[in-house]
Amino acid sequence: MSSATPPGWYPDPSGQHGTRWWDGAGWTQHVGPPTAQMPRPRIADSVRTDTVFVWLMALLPLITLPLLFVYQPHFRFEVIGPSHVRTVDPRSVYTGGYFLVQGVSVLLYGVDVLLAYFDHRELKRRGVVRPFRWPWAFLSPIVYVIGRYVVVCKVAPGRPMWPLWTYIAVVVIGGVFGVIRAVAQFQQMLP
């Protein structure tokens, strides 16, 4: 910093602290927290905030519903041990349909992460400053979609959030359907 620089808080040149006081002639021992990030600027009303990628993320769970019919275990029971304990034969649970459903689920997870990356990139292209980070989709795609709309509400308040509500509805419907299916399968296992 030069002597022409007025006194004030500036980024710490050592990188150890957020800010350090410059007294006009040199750095002092007074340090402070990092400066707050600038607020995100609003985008024009003509700029669309919903991308094809977020819509695909919202509708992608619908692909898994028909897969629930692919997995049709026929539970076989066997008696093991001297006390004749009745248990499910694991070969009747881990069928080809089971592994197909698991493989497609992993593939869809990867597709969701990729869609989050493309959505993030598209939002930046449309002028959104610091859009929600796409790696949050690794935790769960719904985390990314919710976080994305938190940011969108800041840069484009009042815009409809149809992909978010669609995603939530699809997840809830799929969850109810999955629980009903699981209860029906567990009833097969009961003596």
XYZ file of N, CA and C in Angstrom:
573
model
N 0.863 -1.176 0.000
C 0.000 0.000 0.000
C 0.906 1.235 0.000
N 0.485 2.244 -0.661
C 1.291 3.466 -0.726
C 0.852 4.444 0.353
N 1.677 5.454 0.582
C 1.331 6.449 1.595
C 0.160 7.320 1.147
N -0.199 7.263 -0.139
C -1.336 8.032 -0.638
C -2.667 7.349 -0.326
N -2.600 6.096 0.124
C -3.822 5.362 0.453
C -4.361 5.870 1.783
N -5.643 6.247 1.838
C -6.187 6.790 3.093
C -6.288 5.713 4.167
N -6.307 6.100 5.439
C -6.461 5.119 6.514
C -7.795 4.397 6.390
N -7.809 3.123 6.795
C -9.051 2.339 6.762
C -8.786 0.857 6.873
N -9.856 0.109 6.872
C -9.768 -1.357 6.935
C -9.597 -1.886 5.522
N -8.583 -2.726 5.324
C -8.294 -3.310 4.020
C -8.024 -4.799 4.206
N -8.138 -5.590 3.114
C -7.808 -7.019 3.238
C -6.391 -7.191 3.777
N -6.265 -8.088 4.740
C -4.975 -8.329 5.387
C -3.983 -8.886 4.370
N -2.841 -8.203 4.154
C -1.883 -8.685 3.162
C -1.235 -10.009 3.543
N -1.228 -10.343 4.830
C -0.623 -11.616 5.240
C -1.562 -12.782 4.963
N -2.841 -12.493 4.785
C -3.814 -13.546 4.535
C -4.246 -14.295 5.779
N -3.724 -13.915 6.954
C -4.058 -14.623 8.198
C -5.375 -14.149 8.792
N -5.750 -12.913 8.510
C -6.967 -12.340 9.078
C -7.820 -11.806 7.935
N -9.042 -11.464 8.233
C -9.905 -10.923 7.197
C -9.475 -9.541 6.769
N -9.337 -8.628 7.740
C -8.954 -7.258 7.441
C -7.891 -6.798 8.446
N -7.168 -5.759 8.062
C -6.159 -5.157 8.938
C -6.235 -3.643 8.743
N -6.004 -2.868 9.823
C -6.087 -1.416 9.763
C -4.815 -0.835 9.157
N -5.008 0.011 8.117
C -3.926 0.780 7.493
C -4.056 2.209 8.022
N -3.032 2.721 8.693
C -3.136 4.038 9.323
C -2.730 5.179 8.397
N -2.497 4.893 7.150
C -2.087 5.909 6.188
C -0.599 5.861 5.907
N 0.150 5.247 6.853
C 1.600 5.145 6.667
C 2.071 3.692 6.713
N 1.325 2.834 7.421
C 1.729 1.434 7.526
C 0.634 0.601 8.166
N 0.827 -0.719 8.138
C -0.129 -1.645 8.728
C 0.025 -1.634 10.239
N -1.102 -1.655 10.947
C -1.066 -1.719 12.410
C -1.316 -3.151 12.858
N -1.335 -3.361 14.163
C -1.602 -4.686 14.728
C -3.107 -4.957 14.857
N -3.930 -3.998 14.532
C -5.378 -4.131 14.665
C -5.937 -4.937 13.485
N -6.579 -6.047 13.804
C -7.153 -6.906 12.773
C -8.651 -7.010 12.993
N -9.362 -7.361 11.939
C -10.812 -7.477 12.016
C -11.314 -8.647 11.188
N -12.610 -8.881 11.240
C -13.193 -9.983 10.470
C -13.193 -9.664 8.977
N -13.438 -10.660 8.154
C -13.521 -10.388 6.709
C -14.654 -9.421 6.410
N -14.485 -8.649 5.356
C -15.552 -7.744 4.958
C -16.704 -8.562 4.387
N -17.895 -8.098 4.611
C -19.081 -8.808 4.115
C -19.106 -8.768 2.592
N -19.638 -9.844 2.007
C -19.765 -9.867 0.560
C -20.825 -8.858 0.128
N -20.613 -8.312 -1.035
C -21.574 -7.371 -1.579
C -22.876 -8.111 -1.863
N -24.023 -7.449 -1.682
C -25.279 -8.125 -2.015
C -25.348 -8.438 -3.505
N -26.076 -9.488 -3.809
C -26.223 -9.871 -5.219
C -27.097 -8.858 -5.928
N -26.670 -8.397 -7.100
C -27.522 -7.461 -7.850
C -28.724 -8.187 -8.444
N -29.815 -7.475 -8.536
C -31.021 -8.058 -9.140
C -30.833 -8.182 -10.644
N -31.523 -9.165 -11.192
C -31.467 -9.344 -12.642
C -32.743 -8.753 -13.251
N -32.683 -8.482 -14.527
C -33.818 -7.860 -15.222
C -35.035 -8.782 -15.204
N -36.206 -8.175 -15.224
C -37.448 -8.943 -15.226
C -37.583 -9.812 -16.471
N -36.924 -9.439 -17.543
C -37.025 -10.206 -18.788
C -36.176 -11.474 -18.763
N -35.269 -11.595 -17.799
C -34.394 -12.766 -17.716
C -35.130 -13.888 -16.995
N -35.216 -15.034 -17.646
C -35.893 -16.189 -17.042
C -34.965 -16.866 -16.034
N -35.511 -17.282 -14.916
C -34.698 -17.940 -13.888
C -34.869 -19.465 -13.897
N -35.900 -19.950 -14.550
C -36.092 -21.403 -14.642
C -35.401 -21.897 -15.906
N -34.543 -22.884 -15.729
C -33.832 -23.452 -16.875
C -34.386 -24.843 -17.167
N -34.070 -25.352 -18.324
C -34.485 -26.711 -18.675
C -33.830 -27.711 -17.717
N -32.656 -27.364 -17.196
C -31.930 -28.286 -16.317
C -32.633 -28.454 -14.973
N -33.153 -27.366 -14.415
C -33.847 -27.489 -13.136
C -35.180 -28.218 -13.314
N -35.820 -28.037 -14.486
C -37.052 -28.778 -14.758
C -36.769 -30.275 -14.878
N -35.665 -30.619 -15.543
C -35.298 -32.043 -15.641
C -35.005 -32.621 -14.268
N -34.339 -31.845 -13.418
C -34.084 -32.318 -12.053
C -35.392 -32.562 -11.307
N -36.363 -31.688 -11.510
C -37.647 -31.810 -10.816
C -38.426 -33.041 -11.264
N -38.294 -33.397 -12.536
C -39.086 -34.503 -13.079
C -38.332 -35.838 -13.107
N -37.035 -35.815 -12.890
C -36.232 -37.037 -12.956
C -36.682 -38.130 -11.983
N -37.144 -37.797 -10.774
C -37.598 -38.870 -9.881
C -38.776 -39.681 -10.430
N -39.513 -39.145 -11.402
C -40.629 -39.901 -11.983
C -40.139 -41.163 -12.697
N -38.882 -41.148 -13.135
C -38.327 -42.325 -13.810
C -38.228 -43.503 -12.849
N -38.018 -43.216 -11.574
C -37.837 -44.309 -10.609
C -39.139 -45.018 -10.250
N -40.270 -44.354 -10.423
C -41.535 -45.002 -10.051
C -41.793 -46.294 -10.836
N -41.652 -46.309 -12.171
C -41.850 -47.581 -12.879
C -40.811 -48.643 -12.492
N -39.646 -48.186 -12.043
C -38.619 -49.158 -11.638
C -39.039 -49.974 -10.421
N -39.939 -49.421 -9.619
C -40.401 -50.179 -8.455
C -41.121 -51.458 -8.876
N -41.672 -51.474 -10.088
C -42.354 -52.678 -10.567
C -41.371 -53.695 -11.141
N -40.149 -53.229 -11.472
C -39.137 -54.149 -11.988
C -38.665 -55.088 -10.883
N -38.589 -54.569 -9.681
C -38.118 -55.375 -8.556
C -39.303 -56.086 -7.918
N -39.420 -57.363 -8.213
C -40.507 -58.186 -7.677
C -39.917 -59.384 -6.941
N -39.497 -59.197 -5.706
C -38.933 -60.350 -5.002
C -40.024 -61.354 -4.635
N -39.667 -62.618 -4.717
C -40.561 -63.693 -4.259
C -39.834 -64.337 -3.096
N -40.214 -63.935 -1.909
C -39.492 -64.344 -0.725
C -39.611 -65.850 -0.501
N -38.457 -66.467 -0.366
C -38.386 -67.874 0.017
C -37.827 -67.930 1.426
N -38.356 -68.847 2.179
C -37.914 -68.972 3.565
C -37.159 -70.277 3.732
N -36.210 -70.232 4.640
C -35.474 -71.450 4.967
C -35.366 -71.541 6.478
N -35.198 -72.750 6.928
C -35.049 -73.006 8.355
C -33.579 -73.307 8.602
N -32.995 -72.566 9.570
C -31.580 -72.757 9.843
C -31.356 -73.076 11.312
N -30.262 -73.743 11.576
C -29.821 -74.013 12.939
C -30.608 -75.104 13.626
N -30.064 -75.526 14.765
C -30.726 -76.597 15.530
C -32.046 -76.163 16.147
N -32.233 -74.839 16.314
C -33.504 -74.385 16.897
C -34.544 -74.110 15.816
N -34.212 -74.412 14.566
C -35.128 -74.283 13.438
C -35.710 -72.876 13.298
N -34.821 -71.909 13.218
C -35.223 -70.514 13.025
C -35.584 -70.315 11.560
N -36.741 -69.730 11.354
C -37.213 -69.470 9.989
C -36.711 -68.099 9.556
N -36.023 -68.029 8.409
C -35.468 -66.770 7.920
C -35.649 -66.676 6.409
N -35.503 -65.466 5.885
C -35.647 -65.236 4.452
C -34.356 -65.646 3.762
N -34.499 -66.375 2.677
C -33.347 -66.753 1.864
C -32.864 -65.509 1.133
N -31.614 -65.047 1.369
C -31.150 -63.806 0.727
C -31.121 -63.884 -0.799
N -31.018 -65.072 -1.352
C -31.022 -65.198 -2.820
C -32.372 -64.811 -3.405
N -33.429 -64.873 -2.606
C -34.742 -64.480 -3.117
C -34.933 -62.963 -3.060
N -34.096 -62.265 -2.306
C -34.190 -60.814 -2.185
C -33.328 -60.136 -3.249
N -32.091 -60.606 -3.396
C -31.132 -59.973 -4.308
C -31.243 -60.596 -5.690
N -32.245 -60.134 -6.415
C -32.509 -60.635 -7.762
C -31.898 -59.693 -8.795
N -32.022 -60.051 -10.053
C -31.562 -59.183 -11.127
C -32.286 -57.849 -11.121
N -33.572 -57.853 -10.808
C -34.344 -56.612 -10.727
C -33.813 -55.689 -9.638
N -33.389 -56.278 -8.524
C -32.826 -55.497 -7.430
C -31.576 -54.746 -7.900
N -30.670 -55.470 -8.563
C -29.429 -54.849 -9.015
C -29.678 -53.846 -10.144
N -30.699 -54.080 -10.956
C -31.065 -53.118 -11.998
C -31.547 -51.817 -11.370
N -32.413 -51.923 -10.372
C -32.922 -50.731 -9.690
C -31.776 -49.978 -9.018
N -30.862 -50.688 -8.378
C -29.731 -50.030 -7.715
C -28.836 -49.331 -8.735
N -28.554 -49.985 -9.847
C -27.704 -49.395 -10.879
C -28.322 -48.156 -11.493
N -29.611 -48.219 -11.794
C -30.297 -47.055 -12.376
C -30.349 -45.915 -11.359
N -30.509 -46.236 -10.084
C -30.532 -45.193 -9.051
C -29.202 -44.455 -8.980
N -28.097 -45.172 -9.054
C -26.781 -44.535 -9.048
C -26.608 -43.678 -10.299
N -27.059 -44.180 -11.433
C -26.971 -43.421 -12.683
C -27.785 -42.131 -12.600
N -28.998 -42.213 -12.065
C -29.840 -41.023 -11.938
C -29.237 -40.018 -10.962
N -28.581 -40.495 -9.928
C -27.888 -39.616 -8.981
C -26.813 -38.817 -9.719
N -26.032 -39.496 -10.551
C -25.006 -38.821 -11.341
C -25.598 -37.815 -12.316
N -26.708 -38.172 -12.922
C -27.388 -37.255 -13.856
C -27.865 -36.012 -13.114
N -28.382 -36.184 -11.894
C -28.824 -35.033 -11.102
C -27.668 -34.079 -10.813
N -26.516 -34.625 -10.452
C -25.349 -33.776 -10.177
C -24.931 -33.036 -11.447
N -24.932 -33.723 -12.565
C -24.572 -33.099 -13.839
C -25.570 -32.002 -14.218
N -26.850 -32.251 -14.006
C -27.867 -31.234 -14.289
C -27.691 -30.012 -13.391
N -27.320 -30.239 -12.130
C -27.073 -29.112 -11.217
C -25.905 -28.264 -11.721
N -24.864 -28.915 -12.215
C -23.718 -28.188 -12.766
C -24.152 -27.330 -13.962
N -24.904 -27.917 -14.880
C -25.354 -27.173 -16.058
C -26.296 -26.026 -15.677
N -27.160 -26.272 -14.681
C -28.075 -25.232 -14.221
C -27.286 -24.069 -13.617
N -26.313 -24.377 -12.790
C -25.469 -23.355 -12.167
C -24.766 -22.522 -13.238
N -24.207 -23.196 -14.219
C -23.503 -22.515 -15.307
C -24.461 -21.617 -16.103
N -25.672 -22.093 -16.341
C -26.657 -21.315 -17.093
C -27.115 -20.086 -16.299
N -27.293 -20.242 -14.993
C -27.678 -19.087 -14.177
C -26.585 -18.015 -14.206
N -25.329 -18.432 -14.159
C -24.228 -17.466 -14.262
C -24.265 -16.760 -15.617
N -24.537 -17.529 -16.666
C -24.608 -16.947 -18.008
C -25.744 -15.929 -18.105
N -26.810 -16.157 -17.354
C -27.962 -15.250 -17.383
C -27.782 -14.045 -16.455
N -26.645 -13.971 -15.782
C -26.346 -12.782 -14.983
C -26.532 -12.923 -13.489
N -26.812 -14.119 -12.979
C -26.949 -14.307 -11.537
C -25.543 -14.323 -10.932
N -25.290 -13.394 -10.017
C -23.994 -13.315 -9.352
C -23.978 -14.316 -8.200
N -22.958 -15.151 -8.157
C -22.776 -16.178 -7.130
C -24.029 -17.056 -6.966
N -24.438 -17.776 -8.026
C -25.576 -18.695 -7.859
C -25.227 -19.785 -6.855
N -26.250 -20.439 -6.357
C -26.045 -21.507 -5.372
C -25.081 -22.535 -5.952
N -24.168 -23.001 -5.147
C -23.109 -23.899 -5.608
C -23.667 -25.267 -6.010
N -23.309 -25.712 -7.199
C -23.821 -26.978 -7.722
C -23.338 -28.205 -6.944
N -22.141 -28.217 -6.288
C -21.748 -29.437 -5.574
C -22.676 -29.838 -4.433
N -23.572 -28.948 -3.999
C -24.553 -29.340 -2.989
C -25.447 -30.470 -3.495
N -25.520 -30.640 -4.791
C -26.324 -31.727 -5.363
C -25.743 -33.093 -4.995
N -24.449 -33.158 -4.639
C -23.882 -34.432 -4.183
C -24.549 -34.872 -2.885
N -24.918 -33.909 -2.031
C -25.610 -34.251 -0.791
C -27.003 -34.777 -1.102
N -27.725 -34.021 -1.908
C -29.051 -34.430 -2.377
C -29.509 -33.418 -3.424
N -30.102 -33.891 -4.495
C -30.577 -32.936 -5.510
C -31.592 -31.935 -4.967
N -32.425 -32.341 -4.017
C -33.419 -31.412 -3.475
C -32.737 -30.296 -2.702
N -31.583 -30.572 -2.085
C -30.832 -29.526 -1.388
C -30.396 -28.458 -2.390
N -29.909 -28.895 -3.545
C -29.491 -27.935 -4.562
C -30.679 -27.110 -5.047
N -31.795 -27.761 -5.331
C -32.954 -27.047 -5.881
C -33.480 -26.029 -4.873
N -33.552 -26.394 -3.598
C -34.027 -25.442 -2.585
C -33.047 -24.282 -2.458
N -31.757 -24.583 -2.347
C -30.755 -23.523 -2.231
C -30.736 -22.612 -3.435
N -30.939 -23.195 -4.594
C -30.979 -22.423 -5.841
C -32.082 -21.383 -5.776
N -33.252 -21.775 -5.267
C -34.373 -20.839 -5.216
C -34.224 -19.817 -4.103
N -33.449 -20.124 -3.074
C -33.145 -19.098 -2.072
C -32.376 -17.960 -2.745
N -31.387 -18.307 -3.568
C -30.606 -17.294 -4.287
C -31.476 -16.591 -5.326
N -32.281 -17.351 -6.061
C -33.128 -16.746 -7.103
C -34.105 -15.747 -6.487
N -34.615 -16.042 -5.304
C -35.536 -15.103 -4.648
C -34.843 -13.794 -4.277
N -33.523 -13.844 -4.085
C -32.781 -12.622 -3.770
C -32.525 -11.782 -5.017
N -32.239 -12.435 -6.133
C -31.895 -11.685 -7.352
C -33.100 -11.428 -8.242
N -34.169 -12.173 -8.041
C -35.377 -12.004 -8.858
C -36.595 -12.240 -7.978
N -36.859 -11.336 -7.029
C -37.982 -11.558 -6.111
C -39.322 -11.572 -6.841
N -40.217 -12.375 -6.312
C -41.568 -12.441 -6.866
C -41.733 -13.376 -8.041
N -40.664 -14.049 -8.450
C -40.780 -14.970 -9.583
C -41.408 -16.279 -9.112
N -42.179 -16.940 -9.969
C -42.751 -18.236 -9.587
C -41.655 -19.295 -9.456
N -41.895 -20.241 -8.589
C -40.926 -21.305 -8.324
C -41.515 -22.672 -8.680
N -42.091 -22.805 -9.852
C -42.774 -24.037 -10.229
C -41.878 -25.264 -10.226
N -40.636 -25.196 -10.678
C -39.809 -26.415 -10.605
C -39.601 -26.898 -9.166
N -39.452 -25.962 -8.227
C -39.278 -26.361 -6.822
C -40.523 -27.063 -6.301
N -41.694 -26.473 -6.531
C -42.933 -27.081 -6.033
C -43.211 -28.410 -6.744
N -42.866 -28.488 -8.020
C -43.033 -29.742 -8.756
C -42.134 -30.812 -8.167
N -40.876 -30.450 -7.899
C -39.924 -31.406 -7.324
C -40.431 -31.919 -5.974
N -40.883 -31.014 -5.122
C -41.383 -31.420 -3.805
C -42.589 -32.343 -3.953
N -43.517 -32.022 -4.856
C -44.695 -32.864 -5.062
C -44.295 -34.249 -5.564
N -43.356 -34.301 -6.508
C -42.916 -35.588 -7.051
C -42.259 -36.429 -5.959
N -41.437 -35.804 -5.122
C -40.769 -36.536 -4.042
C -41.784 -37.047 -3.021
N -42.766 -36.225 -2.669
C -43.777 -36.650 -1.695
C -44.618 -37.797 -2.264
N -45.067 -37.663 -3.504
C -45.865 -38.727 -4.123
C -45.049 -40.009 -4.228
N -43.785 -39.881 -4.644
C -42.920 -41.057 -4.727
C -42.679 -41.689 -3.375
N -42.540 -40.865 -2.332
C -42.349 -41.394 -0.980
C -43.568 -42.158 -0.494
N -44.751 -41.621 -0.727
C -45.988 -42.311 -0.318
C -46.119 -43.631 -1.071
N -45.873 -43.580 -2.376
C -45.955 -44.785 -3.187
C -44.932 -45.823 -2.720
N -43.723 -45.378 -2.404
C -42.675 -46.283 -1.935
C -43.019 -46.933 -0.600
N -43.610 -46.166 0.303
C -43.995 -46.732 1.606
C -45.088 -47.781 1.413
N -46.066 -47.493 0.569
C -47.136 -48.471 0.306
C -46.543 -49.748 -0.272
N -45.614 -49.603 -1.197
C -44.964 -50.771 -1.815
C -44.150 -51.554 -0.794
N -43.435 -50.842 0.085
C -42.629 -51.517 1.111
C -43.509 -52.279 2.099
N -44.634 -51.696 2.478
C -45.551 -52.380 3.402
C -46.087 -53.652 2.757
N -46.421 -53.581 1.475
C -46.929 -54.770 0.779
C -45.861 -55.855 0.720
N -44.594 -55.484 0.531
C -43.535 -56.483 0.489
C -43.269 -57.079 1.864
N -43.310 -56.265 2.883
C -43.088 -56.802 4.233
C -44.208 -57.723 4.671
N -45.417 -57.481 4.168
C -46.521 -58.380 4.501
C -46.278 -59.776 3.905
N -45.556 -59.848 2.798
C -45.212 -61.152 2.222
C -44.282 -61.923 3.144
N -43.489 -61.194 3.915
C -42.496 -61.828 4.773
C -43.086 -62.324 6.082
N -44.254 -61.815 6.450
C -44.840 -62.209 7.719
C -45.343 -63.649 7.631
N -45.204 -64.402 8.722
C -45.688 -65.798 8.681
C -47.198 -65.881 8.606
